[in-house]
Short mmCIF file of C-alpha atoms and ligand atoms in Angstrom, two decimals:
data_model
loop_
_atom_site.label_atom_id
_atom_site.label_comp_id
_atom_site.label_asym_id
_atom_site.label_seq_id
_atom_site.Cartn_x
_atom_site.Cartn_y
_atom_site.Cartn_z
CA MET A 646 -53.84 16.57 -18.82
CA ASP A 647 -50.30 16.11 -17.73
CA TYR A 648 -47.43 18.51 -18.49
CA GLU A 649 -44.07 18.03 -19.41
CA ALA A 650 -40.78 20.95 -18.70
CA VAL A 651 -38.92 21.70 -21.66
CA ILE A 652 -35.38 23.39 -20.40
CA GLY A 653 -32.70 24.20 -22.40
CA LEU A 654 -29.34 26.02 -21.81
CA GLU A 655 -26.96 28.62 -22.20
CA THR A 656 -23.83 28.28 -20.11
CA HIS A 657 -20.65 31.06 -20.60
CA VAL A 658 -18.02 30.33 -19.02
CA GLN A 659 -14.45 32.18 -19.22
CA LEU A 660 -11.69 30.31 -20.23
CA LYS A 661 -8.42 29.79 -18.24
CA THR A 662 -6.07 32.14 -20.85
CA LEU A 663 -3.61 33.87 -19.65
CA SER A 664 -4.55 37.01 -21.96
CA LYS A 665 -7.64 38.58 -23.40
CA MET A 666 -9.21 37.52 -25.93
CA TRP A 667 -7.92 40.78 -28.68
CA CYS A 668 -4.93 42.02 -26.45
CA GLY A 669 -2.49 41.06 -24.20
CA CYS A 670 -4.85 42.70 -21.25
CA ALA A 671 -3.96 40.17 -18.00
CA ASN A 672 -7.31 37.44 -17.70
CA GLN A 673 -6.64 37.71 -14.05
CA TYR A 674 -9.88 37.98 -11.42
CA GLY A 675 -9.36 40.53 -8.11
CA ALA A 676 -7.35 43.31 -9.52
CA GLU A 677 -8.37 46.59 -8.56
CA PRO A 678 -11.02 47.99 -10.88
CA ASN A 679 -9.63 49.47 -14.45
CA THR A 680 -5.75 48.46 -14.21
CA GLN A 681 -5.94 45.44 -16.76
CA VAL A 682 -7.37 47.66 -19.53
CA CYS A 683 -5.71 48.96 -23.08
CA PRO A 684 -6.85 50.77 -25.86
CA VAL A 685 -8.64 47.39 -27.22
CA CYS A 686 -10.06 46.43 -25.19
CA LEU A 687 -12.05 49.78 -24.00
CA GLY A 688 -12.88 50.03 -27.38
CA MET A 689 -10.92 53.07 -28.27
CA PRO A 690 -11.20 54.38 -31.99
CA GLY A 691 -8.86 52.65 -34.46
CA VAL A 692 -7.45 49.92 -32.46
CA LEU A 693 -7.29 46.55 -34.01
CA PRO A 694 -8.12 42.90 -32.65
CA VAL A 695 -5.50 40.11 -32.64
CA PRO A 696 -7.08 36.63 -32.14
CA ASN A 697 -5.97 34.88 -28.53
CA GLU A 698 -4.99 31.80 -30.25
CA GLN A 699 -5.22 29.77 -26.64
CA ALA A 700 -8.78 30.69 -26.50
CA LEU A 701 -9.76 29.46 -29.92
CA ARG A 702 -7.50 25.71 -28.82
CA LEU A 703 -9.49 25.98 -25.56
CA THR A 704 -12.35 26.21 -27.34
CA ALA A 705 -11.98 23.16 -30.21
CA LEU A 706 -10.44 21.06 -27.45
CA THR A 707 -14.35 21.89 -25.63
CA GLY A 708 -16.25 20.91 -29.04
CA TYR A 709 -13.94 17.22 -28.59
CA LEU A 710 -14.55 17.03 -25.31
CA LEU A 711 -18.46 17.66 -25.93
CA HIS A 712 -18.53 15.53 -29.05
CA CYS A 713 -19.31 18.06 -31.22
CA GLU A 714 -18.45 18.58 -34.87
CA LEU A 715 -15.61 21.24 -35.30
CA PRO A 716 -16.33 23.35 -38.51
CA ARG A 717 -13.24 24.12 -40.42
CA HIS A 718 -15.15 28.06 -41.27
CA VAL A 719 -15.30 30.30 -38.12
CA GLN A 720 -15.98 33.86 -38.25
CA PHE A 721 -16.68 36.59 -35.84
CA ASP A 722 -19.46 38.87 -35.58
CA ARG A 723 -20.46 41.94 -34.22
CA LYS A 724 -23.47 41.83 -32.08
CA ASN A 725 -24.68 45.47 -31.67
CA TYR A 726 -26.18 46.69 -28.70
CA PHE A 727 -25.36 49.84 -26.71
CA TYR A 728 -24.73 49.42 -22.81
CA PRO A 729 -22.68 51.13 -20.30
CA ASP A 730 -20.34 47.94 -20.05
CA VAL A 731 -19.64 47.45 -23.40
CA ALA A 732 -17.46 50.25 -24.53
CA LYS A 733 -17.39 49.40 -28.03
CA ASN A 734 -21.15 48.99 -28.54
CA TYR A 735 -20.53 46.20 -29.83
CA GLN A 736 -19.65 42.34 -28.73
CA LEU A 737 -17.66 39.96 -30.43
CA THR A 738 -19.16 36.80 -31.02
CA GLN A 739 -20.10 33.66 -33.44
CA LEU A 740 -23.12 33.51 -35.20
CA ALA A 741 -23.51 31.86 -38.47
CA TYR A 742 -19.95 30.04 -38.16
CA PRO A 743 -19.34 29.09 -34.75
CA SER A 744 -16.33 26.77 -33.39
CA THR A 745 -18.18 23.58 -32.67
CA VAL A 746 -21.79 22.37 -33.19
CA ASN A 747 -23.69 19.38 -32.73
CA GLY A 748 -22.29 17.45 -29.28
CA HIS A 749 -24.07 16.16 -26.83
CA VAL A 750 -23.39 15.68 -23.11
CA ASP A 751 -23.44 12.13 -21.00
CA PHE A 752 -23.94 12.35 -17.06
CA GLU A 753 -25.81 10.02 -14.40
CA MET A 754 -28.91 11.48 -12.49
CA GLN A 755 -30.47 9.15 -9.44
CA GLY A 756 -28.33 6.12 -11.01
CA GLU A 757 -29.79 6.42 -14.53
CA SER A 758 -27.98 7.47 -17.30
CA LYS A 759 -29.01 10.99 -19.49
CA ARG A 760 -27.93 12.84 -22.60
CA VAL A 761 -28.54 16.37 -23.26
CA ARG A 762 -27.55 17.57 -26.39
CA ILE A 763 -25.35 20.30 -27.19
CA THR A 764 -26.22 23.15 -30.03
CA ARG A 765 -22.96 24.29 -30.07
CA ALA A 766 -20.71 25.98 -27.89
CA HIS A 767 -18.87 29.45 -29.60
CA LEU A 768 -16.58 31.93 -28.97
CA GLU A 769 -16.98 35.45 -27.71
CA GLU A 770 -15.39 37.80 -25.38
CA ASP A 771 -17.07 38.86 -21.49
CA VAL A 772 -17.84 42.57 -20.80
CA GLY A 773 -17.16 44.90 -18.25
CA LYS A 774 -19.03 45.10 -14.52
CA SER A 775 -21.18 47.43 -13.63
CA PHE A 776 -21.14 48.72 -9.54
CA HIS A 777 -24.17 50.97 -8.30
CA PHE A 778 -23.44 53.18 -5.47
CA ASP A 779 -25.08 55.82 -3.65
CA ARG A 780 -24.99 58.42 -5.62
CA GLN A 781 -23.56 57.47 -8.81
CA SER A 782 -22.29 54.23 -11.07
CA GLY A 783 -19.23 53.10 -12.39
CA VAL A 784 -18.17 50.39 -14.70
CA ASP A 785 -14.87 48.08 -14.16
CA PHE A 786 -13.39 47.12 -17.41
CA ASN A 787 -10.86 44.42 -16.23
CA ARG A 788 -13.56 41.49 -16.83
CA GLY A 789 -14.03 43.03 -21.22
CA GLY A 790 -13.02 41.54 -23.50
CA VAL A 791 -12.12 37.91 -21.13
CA PRO A 792 -12.43 34.94 -23.79
CA LEU A 793 -16.19 33.72 -22.64
CA LEU A 794 -17.00 30.18 -24.26
CA GLU A 795 -21.27 30.23 -24.47
CA ILE A 796 -22.50 26.68 -25.15
CA VAL A 797 -26.03 26.19 -25.83
CA SER A 798 -28.22 23.13 -24.96
CA GLU A 799 -30.92 21.72 -26.85
CA PRO A 800 -34.52 21.47 -24.53
CA ASP A 801 -33.62 18.12 -23.43
CA ILE A 802 -33.54 18.84 -20.17
CA THR A 803 -36.90 17.93 -18.02
CA SER A 804 -36.82 18.80 -14.36
CA ALA A 805 -34.74 21.31 -12.14
CA ASP A 806 -32.39 18.37 -10.83
CA MET A 807 -32.01 17.27 -14.10
CA ALA A 808 -31.13 21.08 -14.77
CA HIS A 809 -28.78 20.70 -11.68
CA ALA A 810 -27.01 17.60 -12.90
CA TYR A 811 -26.40 18.64 -16.31
CA LEU A 812 -24.68 21.90 -15.33
CA ASN A 813 -22.53 19.86 -12.93
CA ALA A 814 -21.54 17.37 -15.27
CA LEU A 815 -20.48 19.73 -18.22
CA LYS A 816 -18.27 21.81 -14.73
CA ASP A 817 -16.66 18.63 -14.19
CA ILE A 818 -15.75 18.02 -18.15
CA LEU A 819 -14.67 21.78 -18.35
CA VAL A 820 -12.45 21.08 -15.17
CA TYR A 821 -11.14 18.20 -16.29
CA GLY A 822 -9.91 19.39 -20.02
CA LYS A 823 -8.72 22.63 -18.33
CA ILE A 824 -10.86 24.77 -20.31
CA SER A 825 -11.84 26.70 -17.58
CA ASP A 826 -11.83 26.80 -13.20
CA CYS A 827 -15.28 27.35 -13.12
CA ASP A 828 -15.22 29.07 -9.77
CA MET A 829 -18.41 29.89 -9.67
CA GLU A 830 -17.69 32.73 -6.47
CA LYS A 831 -15.54 34.30 -9.13
CA GLY A 832 -18.67 34.73 -11.68
CA MET A 833 -16.53 32.37 -14.10
CA VAL A 834 -19.94 30.50 -14.94
CA ARG A 835 -23.42 32.31 -15.81
CA CYS A 836 -26.59 30.73 -16.96
CA ASP A 837 -28.85 31.56 -18.81
CA VAL A 838 -32.52 29.53 -18.10
CA ASN A 839 -34.63 28.81 -20.73
CA VAL A 840 -38.15 26.76 -20.03
CA SER A 841 -41.51 26.33 -21.33
CA VAL A 842 -44.04 23.81 -20.48
CA ARG A 843 -46.45 21.25 -22.75
CA PRO A 844 -49.06 18.47 -22.51
CA LYS A 845 -46.66 15.64 -22.04
CA GLY A 846 -45.85 13.71 -25.03
CA SER A 847 -46.51 16.45 -27.73
CA GLN A 848 -43.51 17.43 -30.26
CA THR A 849 -44.31 21.39 -30.62
CA LEU A 850 -42.52 23.80 -28.21
CA GLY A 851 -44.11 25.70 -25.65
CA ALA A 852 -43.73 29.79 -25.54
CA LYS A 853 -40.51 29.44 -23.25
CA VAL A 854 -39.49 31.80 -20.28
CA GLU A 855 -35.49 33.01 -20.38
CA ILE A 856 -34.81 33.78 -16.68
CA LYS A 857 -31.49 35.37 -17.74
CA ASN A 858 -27.45 35.34 -15.34
CA MET A 859 -28.20 32.90 -13.33
CA ASN A 860 -25.08 32.99 -11.07
CA SER A 861 -25.24 29.90 -9.72
CA PHE A 862 -26.52 26.16 -10.24
CA SER A 863 -28.24 25.71 -6.96
CA GLY A 864 -30.23 28.80 -7.92
CA VAL A 865 -30.92 27.55 -11.61
CA ARG A 866 -32.51 24.08 -9.32
CA ARG A 867 -34.68 27.16 -7.41
CA ALA A 868 -35.33 29.37 -9.95
CA LEU A 869 -36.68 26.25 -12.02
CA GLN A 870 -38.77 24.83 -9.24
CA TYR A 871 -40.29 28.05 -8.49
CA GLU A 872 -41.26 28.86 -12.57
CA ILE A 873 -42.05 25.56 -13.86
CA PRO A 874 -45.06 25.41 -10.83
CA ARG A 875 -45.81 29.13 -11.66
CA GLN A 876 -46.40 28.12 -16.00
CA LEU A 877 -48.47 25.07 -14.62
CA GLU A 878 -50.57 27.15 -12.59
CA ALA A 879 -51.16 29.67 -15.11
CA ILE A 880 -51.98 27.02 -17.74
CA SER A 881 -54.58 25.41 -14.95
CA ARG A 882 -55.92 28.91 -14.97
CA GLY A 883 -56.43 28.92 -18.90
CA GLU A 884 -54.27 32.12 -19.31
CA SER A 885 -51.58 31.61 -22.08
CA ILE A 886 -47.55 31.52 -21.15
CA VAL A 887 -46.18 34.77 -22.84
CA GLN A 888 -42.69 34.15 -24.39
CA GLU A 889 -40.30 37.03 -22.11
CA THR A 890 -37.33 37.34 -20.16
CA ARG A 891 -37.57 37.11 -16.25
CA ARG A 892 -35.28 37.84 -13.39
CA TRP A 893 -34.91 35.65 -10.68
CA ASP A 894 -34.92 37.09 -7.22
CA ASP A 895 -33.18 35.33 -5.37
CA VAL A 896 -34.12 36.67 -1.88
CA ALA A 897 -37.78 36.52 -2.74
CA ASN A 898 -37.23 33.43 -4.18
CA MET A 899 -39.23 34.11 -7.09
CA THR A 900 -38.94 35.24 -10.62
CA GLU A 901 -40.67 38.46 -12.27
CA SER A 902 -41.07 39.84 -15.43
CA MET A 903 -38.24 42.02 -17.35
CA ARG A 904 -39.54 42.49 -20.50
CA THR A 905 -41.26 40.50 -23.43
CA LYS A 906 -41.14 39.91 -26.69
CA GLU A 907 -42.28 43.14 -28.52
CA ASP A 908 -39.12 44.87 -27.23
CA ALA A 909 -36.41 42.28 -28.00
CA HIS A 910 -33.67 43.78 -29.23
CA ASP A 911 -32.32 43.56 -32.65
CA TYR A 912 -28.19 43.28 -32.62
CA ARG A 913 -28.29 44.18 -35.87
CA TYR A 914 -25.43 41.24 -36.55
CA PHE A 915 -22.94 41.19 -39.05
CA PRO A 916 -19.19 39.63 -39.43
CA CYS A 917 -16.26 41.33 -37.76
CA PRO A 918 -14.27 43.46 -40.92
CA ASP A 919 -11.14 44.11 -38.61
CA LEU A 920 -11.26 39.67 -38.11
CA VAL A 921 -10.69 37.54 -40.87
CA PRO A 922 -12.03 33.96 -41.16
CA PHE A 923 -10.24 31.46 -39.53
CA GLU A 924 -9.94 28.25 -41.20
CA PRO A 925 -7.45 26.21 -39.07
CA SER A 926 -5.38 23.41 -40.88
CA ASP A 927 -5.58 19.19 -40.14
CA ASN A 928 -2.41 20.06 -37.85
CA TRP A 929 -3.83 21.81 -35.95
CA PHE A 930 -6.88 20.25 -34.79
CA GLU A 931 -4.53 17.50 -33.95
CA THR A 932 -2.36 19.29 -31.79
CA VAL A 933 -5.65 20.36 -30.06
CA ARG A 934 -6.48 16.86 -29.77
CA GLU A 935 -2.93 16.37 -27.83
CA GLY A 936 -5.32 18.12 -24.79
CA LEU A 937 -7.53 15.40 -24.84
CA VAL A 938 -8.49 14.16 -21.54
CA GLU A 939 -10.44 10.88 -20.41
CA LEU A 940 -13.96 12.15 -19.19
CA PRO A 941 -15.18 12.08 -15.53
CA MET A 942 -17.84 9.77 -16.62
CA ASP A 943 -15.31 6.94 -18.42
CA ARG A 944 -12.85 6.99 -15.60
CA LYS A 945 -15.56 6.53 -13.32
CA LYS A 946 -16.53 3.32 -15.30
CA ARG A 947 -13.04 2.31 -15.99
CA PHE A 948 -11.88 2.28 -12.25
CA MET A 949 -14.83 0.20 -11.44
CA GLU A 950 -14.24 -2.40 -14.32
CA GLN A 951 -10.47 -2.73 -14.65
CA TYR A 952 -10.61 -2.34 -10.95
CA GLN A 953 -13.34 -3.90 -9.63
CA LEU A 954 -14.10 -1.10 -6.98
CA PRO A 955 -17.38 -0.01 -5.86
CA GLU A 956 -19.27 3.24 -7.05
CA ASN A 957 -18.08 5.18 -3.60
CA ASP A 958 -14.64 4.45 -4.61
CA ALA A 959 -14.83 5.32 -7.69
CA GLU A 960 -16.16 8.55 -7.39
CA VAL A 961 -13.91 9.71 -4.75
CA PHE A 962 -10.91 9.38 -7.80
CA ILE A 963 -13.19 11.22 -10.69
CA SER A 964 -13.29 14.13 -7.62
CA ASP A 965 -9.78 14.04 -6.87
CA VAL A 966 -8.21 13.44 -9.67
CA PRO A 967 -4.69 13.82 -8.32
CA LEU A 968 -6.01 10.79 -5.77
CA GLY A 969 -7.08 8.76 -8.26
CA ASP A 970 -3.86 9.11 -10.44
CA TYR A 971 -1.82 7.69 -7.37
CA PHE A 972 -3.95 4.61 -6.50
CA GLU A 973 -3.23 3.69 -10.41
CA LYS A 974 0.47 4.12 -9.43
CA VAL A 975 -0.13 1.46 -6.45
CA ALA A 976 -2.20 -0.51 -8.44
CA SER A 977 0.59 -0.78 -11.05
CA HIS A 978 3.07 -2.86 -8.54
CA GLY A 979 -0.19 -5.30 -8.20
CA GLY A 980 -2.01 -6.43 -5.01
CA ASN A 981 -5.65 -6.24 -4.44
CA PRO A 982 -7.29 -3.30 -5.46
CA LYS A 983 -10.22 -3.36 -3.02
CA ALA A 984 -7.69 -3.33 -0.16
CA LEU A 985 -5.30 -0.59 -2.02
CA ALA A 986 -8.39 1.98 -2.53
CA ASN A 987 -8.78 1.55 0.92
CA TRP A 988 -5.64 2.42 2.06
CA VAL A 989 -5.42 5.35 -0.23
CA ILE A 990 -9.08 6.75 0.32
CA ASN A 991 -9.01 5.95 4.15
CA ASN A 992 -5.26 6.69 5.38
CA LEU A 993 -3.38 8.47 2.94
CA ARG A 994 -6.24 11.10 2.09
CA ALA A 995 -6.44 11.93 6.22
CA GLN A 996 -2.85 12.37 6.14
CA LEU A 997 -3.27 14.47 2.99
CA VAL A 998 -5.57 17.49 4.96
CA GLU A 999 -1.93 18.33 6.56
CA PRO A 1000 -0.85 20.89 5.00
CA GLU A 1001 2.76 20.38 4.67
CA VAL A 1002 1.89 16.77 3.15
CA SER A 1003 1.12 16.28 -0.81
CA LEU A 1004 1.34 13.53 -2.21
CA ASP A 1005 4.83 14.78 -4.44
CA SER A 1006 6.03 14.29 -1.44
CA LEU A 1007 5.79 11.31 0.18
CA ARG A 1008 8.67 9.42 1.43
CA PHE A 1009 7.62 5.64 0.95
CA GLU A 1010 7.40 4.55 -2.58
CA PRO A 1011 3.49 3.94 -3.95
CA ALA A 1012 4.94 -0.18 -3.93
CA ALA A 1013 5.45 0.08 -0.42
CA LEU A 1014 1.48 0.12 -0.14
CA VAL A 1015 1.03 -3.35 -1.76
CA GLU A 1016 3.78 -4.70 0.27
CA LEU A 1017 1.49 -3.77 3.67
CA VAL A 1018 -1.35 -5.06 1.98
CA GLU A 1019 0.37 -8.37 1.71
CA LEU A 1020 1.72 -7.90 4.69
CA VAL A 1021 -1.88 -8.26 6.63
CA ASP A 1022 -3.62 -10.30 4.00
CA THR A 1023 -0.50 -13.06 4.62
CA GLY A 1024 -1.47 -12.83 8.28
CA LYS A 1025 2.09 -11.28 9.05
CA ILE A 1026 0.64 -8.57 10.69
CA SER A 1027 -2.44 -7.60 12.29
CA SER A 1028 -4.91 -4.74 10.36
CA LYS A 1029 -4.71 -2.51 13.81
CA ILE A 1030 -0.50 -3.18 13.81
CA ALA A 1031 -0.86 -2.75 10.00
CA GLN A 1032 -2.36 1.25 10.99
CA SER A 1033 0.66 2.35 13.28
CA VAL A 1034 3.43 0.54 10.22
CA PHE A 1035 1.63 2.97 7.92
CA THR A 1036 1.93 6.01 10.36
CA ASP A 1037 6.04 4.74 10.52
CA MET A 1038 6.37 4.12 6.89
CA PHE A 1039 4.86 7.68 6.48
CA THR A 1040 7.24 10.00 8.45
CA SER A 1041 10.48 7.30 8.15
CA GLY A 1042 9.80 6.34 4.54
CA LYS A 1043 11.11 3.31 5.51
CA ALA A 1044 9.44 0.21 3.59
CA PRO A 1045 6.96 -1.90 5.80
CA ALA A 1046 8.54 -5.15 6.27
CA ALA A 1047 11.46 -3.59 7.64
CA ILE A 1048 9.60 -1.06 9.91
CA VAL A 1049 7.54 -5.05 11.04
CA ALA A 1050 10.89 -6.78 11.64
CA GLU A 1051 12.60 -3.98 13.08
CA LYS A 1052 9.89 -2.99 16.02
CA GLY A 1053 9.27 -7.00 16.12
CA LEU A 1054 5.92 -6.26 15.23
CA VAL A 1055 4.61 -9.66 13.04
CA GLN A 1056 1.53 -11.37 14.45
CA VAL A 1057 1.89 -14.22 16.91
CA SER A 1058 -0.77 -17.08 15.24
CA ASP A 1059 1.57 -19.75 16.69
CA THR A 1060 -1.60 -21.64 19.46
CA GLY A 1061 1.02 -22.22 21.99
CA ALA A 1062 1.64 -18.50 22.89
CA ILE A 1063 -2.16 -17.69 22.50
CA GLU A 1064 -3.20 -20.39 24.59
CA GLN A 1065 -1.23 -18.68 27.10
CA PHE A 1066 -2.74 -15.11 27.04
CA CYS A 1067 -5.98 -16.66 26.97
CA ASP A 1068 -5.58 -18.58 30.06
CA GLN A 1069 -4.22 -15.37 31.74
CA ALA A 1070 -7.05 -13.47 30.53
CA ILE A 1071 -9.62 -15.86 31.72
CA GLU A 1072 -7.97 -16.66 35.41
CA ALA A 1073 -8.15 -12.44 35.34
CA ASN A 1074 -11.87 -12.29 34.48
CA PRO A 1075 -13.55 -15.01 35.87
CA GLY A 1076 -17.14 -13.01 35.66
CA PRO A 1077 -16.95 -12.58 32.05
CA ALA A 1078 -15.62 -15.89 31.44
CA GLU A 1079 -18.23 -17.43 33.49
CA ASP A 1080 -20.96 -15.31 31.26
CA TYR A 1081 -19.46 -16.95 27.93
CA ARG A 1082 -19.87 -20.07 29.31
CA GLN A 1083 -23.28 -20.19 30.34
CA GLY A 1084 -24.02 -18.62 26.30
CA LYS A 1085 -23.75 -14.97 26.40
CA ASP A 1086 -22.07 -14.71 23.42
CA ALA A 1087 -21.18 -10.74 23.55
CA ALA A 1088 -18.88 -11.39 26.73
CA LEU A 1089 -16.64 -13.33 24.18
CA ASN A 1090 -15.49 -9.67 22.67
CA PHE A 1091 -14.40 -8.65 25.75
CA LEU A 1092 -12.18 -11.03 26.85
CA LYS A 1093 -10.46 -10.86 23.13
CA GLY A 1094 -10.17 -7.36 23.77
CA GLN A 1095 -7.92 -8.46 27.17
CA VAL A 1096 -6.34 -10.72 25.15
CA MET A 1097 -5.25 -8.55 22.62
CA LYS A 1098 -4.22 -5.95 24.80
CA LEU A 1099 -1.82 -8.78 26.31
CA SER A 1100 -0.40 -9.30 23.33
CA ARG A 1101 0.62 -5.58 22.76
CA GLY A 1102 -1.75 -6.44 19.30
CA LYS A 1103 0.19 -8.97 18.00
CA ALA A 1104 -2.23 -12.01 18.76
CA ASN A 1105 -3.96 -12.79 15.15
CA PRO A 1106 -7.40 -12.15 16.62
CA ALA A 1107 -9.82 -15.10 14.57
CA LEU A 1108 -7.18 -17.03 16.17
CA VAL A 1109 -7.86 -15.88 20.00
CA GLY A 1110 -11.50 -16.36 18.92
CA LYS A 1111 -11.49 -19.45 18.65
CA VAL A 1112 -8.76 -20.74 21.23
CA LEU A 1113 -11.06 -18.66 23.49
CA ASP A 1114 -13.84 -20.31 22.64
CA GLN A 1115 -12.24 -23.74 22.98
CA LYS A 1116 -11.31 -23.34 26.61
CA LEU A 1117 -14.64 -21.83 27.61
CA ARG A 1118 -17.18 -24.20 25.66
CA PRO A 1119 -14.74 -27.34 24.88
P1 ADP B 514 -32.96 32.62 -29.29
O1 ADP B 514 -33.40 32.55 -30.02
O2 ADP B 514 -34.08 33.06 -28.51
O3 ADP B 514 -32.12 32.66 -28.26
P2 ADP B 514 -32.82 29.57 -28.73
O4 ADP B 514 -33.72 29.56 -30.18
O5 ADP B 514 -31.12 30.55 -29.65
O6 ADP B 514 -33.76 31.41 -29.05
O7 ADP B 514 -32.63 28.58 -27.81
C1 ADP B 514 -31.58 29.43 -26.43
C2 ADP B 514 -31.89 28.20 -25.97
O8 ADP B 514 -33.27 27.93 -25.30
C3 ADP B 514 -31.37 27.09 -26.23
O9 ADP B 514 -30.98 25.96 -24.86
C4 ADP B 514 -32.53 26.61 -26.35
O10 ADP B 514 -32.35 24.76 -26.06
C5 ADP B 514 -33.82 26.94 -25.21
N1 ADP B 514 -35.05 26.60 -26.31
C6 ADP B 514 -35.31 27.19 -26.90
N2 ADP B 514 -36.82 26.64 -27.21
C7 ADP B 514 -36.87 26.35 -26.17
C8 ADP B 514 -38.60 26.42 -25.55
N3 ADP B 514 -39.43 26.67 -26.09
N4 ADP B 514 -38.42 25.55 -24.48
C9 ADP B 514 -37.16 25.40 -23.39
N5 ADP B 514 -36.57 26.04 -23.60
C10 ADP B 514 -35.95 26.36 -25.33
MG1 MG B 515 -29.89 32.87 -27.44
ZN1 ZN B 516 -6.92 45.21 -23.69
#
């Protein structure tokens, strides 16, 4: 029998807010342990939480970006458990009344479009971080109380590669929307992976294995590349899969059992009595929608349609948003978009790697690039000369036409002048000239190069080829 994998992901993302979820402590990575804490995020008795409105806004904005419904009644619940990194003995989360439900993420994978439905994206709080030393352990509560979005997918993912592509698409959206920096190195995105297998075409779900707390997308892919065959092999041996939580061991490259369903937690959720339900007005939602941005996929499609750019160029402009925005500024002045994209992607981007150069500090106007392309397209300068004009524009800020006039760079398209250069080149290189006469086509390029040198790059190369050919093979 043919089996298929069924995967659902629970992705935790730290929100990009200045302060924590319930107090004024900084939401900032990398400080000395326990320096960004207060009685509220340390869970002292008698303190009261004050919701961070920006976190609620970013959550709602995520809902819009993921095409979710945004319920008008939102409530926080206490999820009770004991663990050293949770000082309060409970975590605040949204169980029955989450901020967003029923959305989807669209993305492309190997040229095919895919959709993964989103069950919900709800707001909760991060917990502290435990450290284990030789003889003791410690807890850093700086992370405790940082707003955390949990994005739960439907079990719509069918392979390790698709899980990887979904996570990247989700990350792109969150970075675009300025919801989160999604810096994996700083632990800003963590993922629980749920995976089961079932006979192909079956509508019922198999028992799922949950792999907890993955902190890299490539790790998720590797864990699934191990876990799916493990389950399939167990079934082919006649065993059945038990519902359990497994841990991914990145060094051994395998999953191992942590706990089975029997010792599953009972969190005794209940609505937090310290917080009133959140029932935002239409106006509040309207102001959240002002933060809506064009999604990466939409941007790519638009760049390909509006400017007739190839996919590769469009992809450069979705991964480097400021560069794409700059290209649009240039293209708004007219000209051939593909040629303009080449200049922006190849020439301009190469200059931007210099630390002192940035898009906001360019000395020339965006329209100057249009002018430069026109000079090439109309044959006034060769594309080789255009490179040096570009360098000049870059340093002097002068307009391309002015540079061309000043330096006398206008391409020589006057046949008389070109004939003279060609005669000189043939005379100086009798060997290659004879080769070409005898039918060796490659010799023409050499002679062309000589003519270009004689003209100091200003001869029109197409014309040079034509004249040489006429002289040698009349
Ligand atoms: P739990 O109650 O164990 O947390 P949920 O129903 O809340 O389970 O689902 C958690 C995640 O697991 C979701 O992303 C969901 O899509 C996924 N999931 C649920 N059942 C399965 C299954 N049988 N196989 C794979 N993924 C599953
Ligand atoms: Mg769950
Ligand atoms: Zn605090």
